[in-house]
Amino acid sequence: MFQFTLRHALPAAAAALLASASLLPQQARAETFEFAIWYSDRDFYAEHAKKWASDVEKATEGRVKIKLHFSGSLVGAKETVNAVRSGAASGGTTSISFLAGLFRPLSYLEPLLWIPADPKVGVATMQKLTPIARKLMEKRGLALMFMFPSAGLVTNCVNAPVKNIADFKGKKIRAAGRWQGIQLRALGAAPVAIDPGEVYIALQNKTVDCMMFLANLTLSAKIQEVAPYITYWRDGANASAYFVNLDQWKKVSAKDQKAILAASDKIVVDAAPRLVQMQLDSIEALKKAGATVHMATDKEISDFKKATQAVWEDVKKIAGAEGKPIADVVMPLQK
């Protein structure tokens, strides 16, 4: 009799326990964005990406997590846009050169030396451009979190540095995107398109003579080992965009979306002053690593800009009327 009662009592008790548990508040499942980053976790940019991911998790009390995948381990730089749009990756970062083909008005943010290496200018410029870019990218399946301005443009060469216009003539140079390629052709160089993750081998094998890059990325990718002749052009090229899949973004509550965008805007304000200094720190580290560095003079930078000025008319044609709000922000910087 006792065994019979026990056999029937246990299932009943279990059912009661499950019923009572269903009445308890349930822990919401965190929305996790698998975020593709092409640069390594030892790069100076990595600390800002990590800070942003941490700030997002704190701001949403753990309801949204950004899981960072460095060194192209999730997807390469040139594939990031399509991967995030399709949902193969739920977020990622890449330069404007990889976005400009799909988002043509963003072409204004790609050319060499388009933005001064001035933190105040960088922050003010991004604060004006980001809302415009957010609306533009949302139409095509991406939710833009933030954009970093750039500084510290360098030319890394295998055999000899480039210091003036004549030095570019005849050299095969890796460029990031169509517009940089047009600029290099104006200088007499032959532009070559290569994914950032493949440039070390390309320089090592002398597939290219030089590459256009940033000082911090040169250091973290150890480019100085195969291209030790470096010219520091000071100002910026391209901008970095950090974005997520729009469909997954829509799963995040309006409250958390607002908190995440606030954290995203803040990371730009906090990081921008350090971005310029980290380029200078990178140059000093490259010198210590054995690189030969030429600091471009004001005249050399001015000559570079004058020789490549025609690119802006080409950008205007391709960007069209939709690009005018961006042109209104960017073009005054070219004077």
Coordinates of C-alpha atoms in Angstrom, one line a residue:
M1 CA 0.0 0.0 0.0
F2 CA 2.8 2.4 0.9
Q3 CA 4.6 1.6 -2.4
F4 CA 1.4 2.2 -4.4
T5 CA 0.9 5.6 -2.7
L6 CA 4.5 6.6 -3.3
R7 CA 4.4 5.7 -7.0
H8 CA 1.4 7.9 -7.5
A9 CA 2.5 10.7 -5.1
L10 CA 5.9 11.3 -6.8
P11 CA 4.5 12.2 -10.3
A12 CA 1.8 14.4 -8.7
A13 CA 4.4 16.2 -6.6
A14 CA 6.7 16.7 -9.7
A15 CA 3.7 18.1 -11.6
A16 CA 2.9 20.5 -8.8
L17 CA 6.6 21.6 -8.7
L18 CA 6.7 22.3 -12.4
A19 CA 3.4 24.2 -12.2
S20 CA 4.7 26.4 -9.4
A21 CA 8.0 27.0 -11.2
S22 CA 6.2 28.2 -14.3
L23 CA 4.7 31.0 -12.1
L24 CA 8.2 32.3 -11.1
P25 CA 9.8 35.1 -13.1
Q26 CA 11.8 33.6 -16.0
Q27 CA 15.3 34.7 -16.8
A28 CA 15.3 36.3 -20.3
R29 CA 17.7 34.8 -22.8
A30 CA 20.4 37.3 -23.7
E31 CA 20.5 38.5 -27.3
T32 CA 24.0 37.7 -28.4
F33 CA 25.7 39.3 -31.4
E34 CA 28.5 37.3 -32.9
F35 CA 30.7 40.2 -33.9
A36 CA 33.4 39.9 -36.6
I37 CA 36.6 41.9 -36.3
W38 CA 39.3 41.6 -38.9
Y39 CA 42.1 43.1 -36.9
S40 CA 43.9 41.3 -34.0
D41 CA 43.2 41.6 -30.3
R42 CA 46.6 43.1 -29.8
D43 CA 45.8 46.2 -31.9
F44 CA 45.1 49.5 -30.2
Y45 CA 41.6 49.5 -31.7
A46 CA 40.8 46.3 -29.8
E47 CA 40.7 48.0 -26.4
H48 CA 38.0 50.3 -27.6
A49 CA 36.0 47.4 -29.1
K50 CA 36.3 45.5 -25.9
K51 CA 35.2 48.6 -23.9
W52 CA 32.2 49.0 -26.1
A53 CA 31.1 45.4 -25.8
S54 CA 31.4 45.7 -22.0
D55 CA 29.5 49.0 -21.9
V56 CA 26.7 47.4 -24.0
E57 CA 26.3 44.5 -21.6
K58 CA 26.3 46.8 -18.6
A59 CA 23.9 49.3 -20.1
T60 CA 21.4 46.5 -20.9
E61 CA 22.0 44.6 -17.6
G62 CA 23.2 41.6 -19.6
R63 CA 20.2 41.4 -21.9
V64 CA 22.4 42.1 -24.9
K65 CA 25.9 40.7 -25.3
I66 CA 28.5 41.5 -28.0
K67 CA 30.8 38.5 -28.5
L68 CA 33.9 39.7 -30.3
H69 CA 35.8 37.5 -32.8
F70 CA 39.2 38.9 -33.7
S71 CA 41.7 38.4 -36.5
G72 CA 39.1 37.5 -39.1
S73 CA 38.3 34.2 -37.2
L74 CA 34.6 34.6 -37.9
V75 CA 34.7 36.2 -41.4
G76 CA 37.3 38.3 -43.3
A77 CA 37.1 42.0 -43.8
K78 CA 35.9 42.0 -47.4
E79 CA 33.1 39.5 -46.6
T80 CA 31.9 41.2 -43.4
V81 CA 29.2 43.3 -45.0
N82 CA 27.5 40.5 -46.9
A83 CA 27.9 38.1 -43.9
V84 CA 26.1 40.5 -41.5
R85 CA 23.4 41.4 -44.0
S86 CA 22.6 37.7 -44.6
G87 CA 22.8 36.8 -40.9
A88 CA 25.8 34.5 -41.3
A89 CA 27.4 36.9 -38.7
S90 CA 25.2 39.0 -36.5
G91 CA 27.6 42.0 -36.4
G92 CA 31.0 43.2 -37.6
T93 CA 33.3 46.0 -38.4
T94 CA 35.0 47.0 -41.6
S95 CA 36.3 50.1 -43.3
I96 CA 34.1 52.3 -45.5
S97 CA 36.0 51.0 -48.6
F98 CA 34.1 47.7 -48.2
L99 CA 30.8 49.5 -47.6
A100 CA 31.0 52.1 -50.4
G101 CA 30.0 49.8 -53.2
L102 CA 26.6 49.1 -51.5
F103 CA 26.2 52.4 -49.7
R104 CA 27.5 54.8 -52.4
P105 CA 27.1 58.1 -50.5
L106 CA 29.6 56.7 -47.9
S107 CA 32.2 57.0 -50.6
Y108 CA 33.1 60.4 -49.3
L109 CA 34.6 58.8 -46.2
E110 CA 37.1 56.6 -48.1
P111 CA 39.7 58.8 -49.8
L112 CA 43.3 59.2 -48.6
L113 CA 43.7 62.2 -46.3
W114 CA 40.0 63.0 -46.2
I115 CA 39.9 63.9 -42.5
P116 CA 42.4 65.9 -40.4
A117 CA 44.2 64.2 -37.5
D118 CA 42.4 66.4 -35.0
P119 CA 40.3 64.8 -32.3
K120 CA 37.9 67.7 -32.1
V121 CA 37.3 67.6 -35.8
G122 CA 37.0 63.8 -35.7
V123 CA 34.3 63.8 -33.0
A124 CA 32.3 66.7 -34.5
T125 CA 32.5 65.1 -38.0
M126 CA 31.3 61.7 -36.8
Q127 CA 28.5 63.2 -34.7
K128 CA 27.2 64.8 -37.9
L129 CA 27.7 61.9 -40.2
T130 CA 26.5 59.0 -38.0
P131 CA 22.7 59.8 -38.0
I132 CA 22.9 60.2 -41.8
A133 CA 24.7 56.9 -42.2
R134 CA 22.4 55.1 -39.8
K135 CA 19.4 55.9 -41.9
L136 CA 21.2 55.0 -45.1
M137 CA 22.4 51.6 -43.9
E138 CA 19.1 50.7 -42.3
K139 CA 17.5 50.8 -45.8
R140 CA 19.8 48.0 -46.8
G141 CA 19.7 45.6 -43.8
L142 CA 22.3 47.0 -41.4
A143 CA 22.0 48.8 -38.1
L144 CA 25.0 51.1 -37.7
M145 CA 26.2 51.4 -34.1
F146 CA 29.1 53.9 -34.5
M147 CA 31.9 55.0 -36.8
F148 CA 35.5 55.8 -35.7
P149 CA 37.3 58.6 -37.6
S150 CA 40.8 57.7 -38.7
A151 CA 44.2 59.2 -38.5
G152 CA 47.8 58.1 -38.9
L153 CA 47.8 57.2 -42.7
V154 CA 51.1 55.6 -43.6
T155 CA 52.7 54.2 -46.8
N156 CA 54.7 51.0 -46.0
C157 CA 57.2 50.1 -48.7
V158 CA 59.5 47.1 -49.2
N159 CA 62.6 48.8 -50.8
A160 CA 62.5 52.5 -50.4
P161 CA 60.2 55.2 -48.9
V162 CA 57.8 57.4 -50.8
K163 CA 58.2 61.1 -49.9
N164 CA 57.0 63.0 -52.8
I165 CA 54.8 62.6 -55.9
A166 CA 57.6 61.4 -58.1
D167 CA 58.3 58.5 -55.7
F168 CA 54.9 57.0 -56.3
K169 CA 55.4 56.6 -60.0
G170 CA 55.4 53.1 -61.3
K171 CA 55.0 51.5 -57.9
K172 CA 52.4 48.7 -57.2
I173 CA 50.6 49.9 -54.1
R174 CA 47.8 48.2 -52.1
A175 CA 44.9 50.5 -51.8
A176 CA 41.7 50.2 -49.7
G177 CA 39.0 50.7 -52.2
R178 CA 38.0 52.3 -55.5
W179 CA 38.6 55.9 -54.6
Q180 CA 42.0 55.4 -53.1
G181 CA 42.9 53.5 -56.3
I182 CA 41.9 56.6 -58.4
Q183 CA 44.0 58.8 -56.1
L184 CA 47.1 56.5 -56.5
R185 CA 46.7 56.4 -60.3
A186 CA 46.7 60.2 -60.2
L187 CA 50.1 59.9 -58.4
G188 CA 51.4 57.6 -61.2
A189 CA 51.1 54.4 -59.1
A190 CA 49.4 51.1 -60.0
P191 CA 46.8 50.4 -57.3
V192 CA 46.2 46.8 -56.2
A193 CA 43.2 45.5 -54.2
I194 CA 44.2 43.0 -51.4
D195 CA 42.3 42.0 -48.3
P196 CA 44.0 43.4 -45.1
G197 CA 44.6 39.9 -43.9
E198 CA 46.7 39.0 -46.9
V199 CA 48.9 42.1 -47.2
Y200 CA 51.8 40.7 -45.2
I201 CA 52.4 37.8 -47.6
A202 CA 51.8 40.1 -50.6
L203 CA 54.6 42.4 -49.4
Q204 CA 56.8 39.5 -48.4
N205 CA 56.5 38.0 -51.9
K206 CA 56.8 41.5 -53.5
T207 CA 53.5 41.1 -55.2
V208 CA 53.2 44.8 -54.3
D209 CA 55.9 47.4 -53.6
C210 CA 54.0 49.3 -50.9
M211 CA 50.7 49.6 -49.2
M212 CA 48.5 52.4 -47.7
F213 CA 47.6 51.6 -44.1
L214 CA 47.3 53.1 -40.7
A215 CA 50.3 53.2 -38.3
N216 CA 48.5 51.2 -35.5
L217 CA 47.5 48.5 -38.0
T218 CA 51.0 48.4 -39.4
L219 CA 52.3 47.7 -35.9
S220 CA 49.7 45.1 -34.9
A221 CA 50.0 43.2 -38.2
K222 CA 53.9 43.5 -38.0
I223 CA 54.0 44.9 -41.5
Q224 CA 57.4 46.6 -40.7
E225 CA 59.0 43.1 -40.9
V226 CA 58.4 43.0 -44.6
A227 CA 58.0 46.7 -45.5
P228 CA 60.3 48.6 -43.2
Y229 CA 60.2 51.9 -45.1
I230 CA 57.4 54.0 -43.7
T231 CA 56.0 57.4 -44.6
Y232 CA 53.7 59.0 -42.0
W233 CA 51.1 61.2 -43.6
R234 CA 49.4 62.2 -40.3
D235 CA 45.8 62.6 -41.5
G236 CA 43.2 59.9 -42.0
A237 CA 41.9 57.6 -44.7
N238 CA 38.7 55.6 -44.6
A239 CA 36.6 55.4 -41.4
S240 CA 35.7 52.2 -39.4
A241 CA 32.0 51.3 -39.2
Y242 CA 30.6 49.0 -36.5
F243 CA 27.2 47.5 -37.4
V244 CA 24.8 44.6 -36.7
N245 CA 22.2 42.7 -38.6
L246 CA 19.0 44.7 -38.8
D247 CA 16.6 41.8 -38.2
Q248 CA 18.5 40.7 -35.1
W249 CA 18.7 44.3 -33.9
K250 CA 14.9 44.6 -34.1
K251 CA 14.7 41.7 -31.6
V252 CA 16.3 44.1 -29.0
S253 CA 13.8 46.1 -27.0
A254 CA 13.4 49.8 -27.7
K255 CA 14.7 50.6 -24.3
D256 CA 17.9 48.5 -24.8
Q257 CA 18.4 49.9 -28.3
K258 CA 18.4 53.4 -26.9
A259 CA 20.9 52.4 -24.2
I260 CA 23.2 50.6 -26.8
L261 CA 23.2 53.6 -29.1
A262 CA 24.0 55.9 -26.2
A263 CA 27.0 53.7 -25.3
S264 CA 28.0 53.6 -29.0
D265 CA 28.0 57.4 -29.3
K266 CA 30.0 57.7 -26.1
I267 CA 32.7 55.3 -27.2
V268 CA 33.5 57.6 -30.1
V269 CA 33.7 60.7 -27.9
D270 CA 35.9 58.9 -25.4
A271 CA 38.2 57.2 -27.9
A272 CA 38.8 59.9 -30.5
P273 CA 41.4 61.9 -28.6
R274 CA 43.3 58.6 -28.0
L275 CA 43.1 57.5 -31.6
V276 CA 45.5 60.3 -32.7
Q277 CA 47.9 59.6 -29.9
M278 CA 47.9 55.9 -30.5
Q279 CA 49.1 56.6 -34.1
L280 CA 52.0 58.6 -32.7
D281 CA 52.7 55.8 -30.2
S282 CA 52.6 53.3 -33.0
I283 CA 55.2 55.3 -35.0
E284 CA 57.6 55.3 -32.0
A285 CA 57.1 51.6 -31.5
L286 CA 57.7 51.0 -35.2
K287 CA 61.0 52.9 -35.0
K288 CA 62.1 50.8 -32.0
A289 CA 61.2 47.7 -34.1
G290 CA 63.7 48.8 -36.7
A291 CA 61.5 50.6 -39.2
T292 CA 62.8 53.6 -41.1
V293 CA 60.2 56.4 -40.7
H294 CA 59.8 59.6 -42.7
M295 CA 57.4 62.1 -41.2
A296 CA 55.8 63.9 -44.2
T297 CA 56.2 67.6 -44.2
D298 CA 53.2 70.0 -44.6
K299 CA 54.3 70.7 -48.2
E300 CA 54.5 67.0 -49.1
I301 CA 51.0 66.5 -47.6
S302 CA 49.7 69.5 -49.5
D303 CA 51.2 68.3 -52.8
F304 CA 49.6 64.9 -52.2
K305 CA 46.2 66.4 -51.7
K306 CA 46.5 68.7 -54.7
A307 CA 47.6 65.9 -57.0
T308 CA 44.6 63.8 -56.0
Q309 CA 41.9 66.5 -55.7
A310 CA 40.1 65.3 -58.8
V311 CA 38.8 62.3 -56.9
W312 CA 36.1 64.4 -55.3
E313 CA 34.3 65.1 -58.6
D314 CA 34.2 61.3 -59.3
V315 CA 32.8 60.7 -55.8
K316 CA 30.1 63.3 -56.3
K317 CA 28.9 61.7 -59.5
I318 CA 28.6 58.2 -58.0
A319 CA 27.2 59.3 -54.6
G320 CA 24.4 61.3 -56.3
A321 CA 21.8 63.4 -54.6
E322 CA 21.6 61.0 -51.7
G323 CA 25.2 61.8 -50.9
K324 CA 24.7 65.6 -50.5
P325 CA 24.1 65.6 -46.7
I326 CA 27.4 63.7 -46.4
A327 CA 29.2 66.0 -48.9
D328 CA 28.0 69.0 -46.9
V329 CA 30.0 67.6 -43.9
V330 CA 33.0 66.3 -45.7
M331 CA 33.8 68.7 -48.4
P332 CA 34.6 71.7 -46.2
L333 CA 37.4 69.6 -44.7
Q334 CA 39.1 69.5 -48.0
K335 CA 39.8 73.2 -48.2

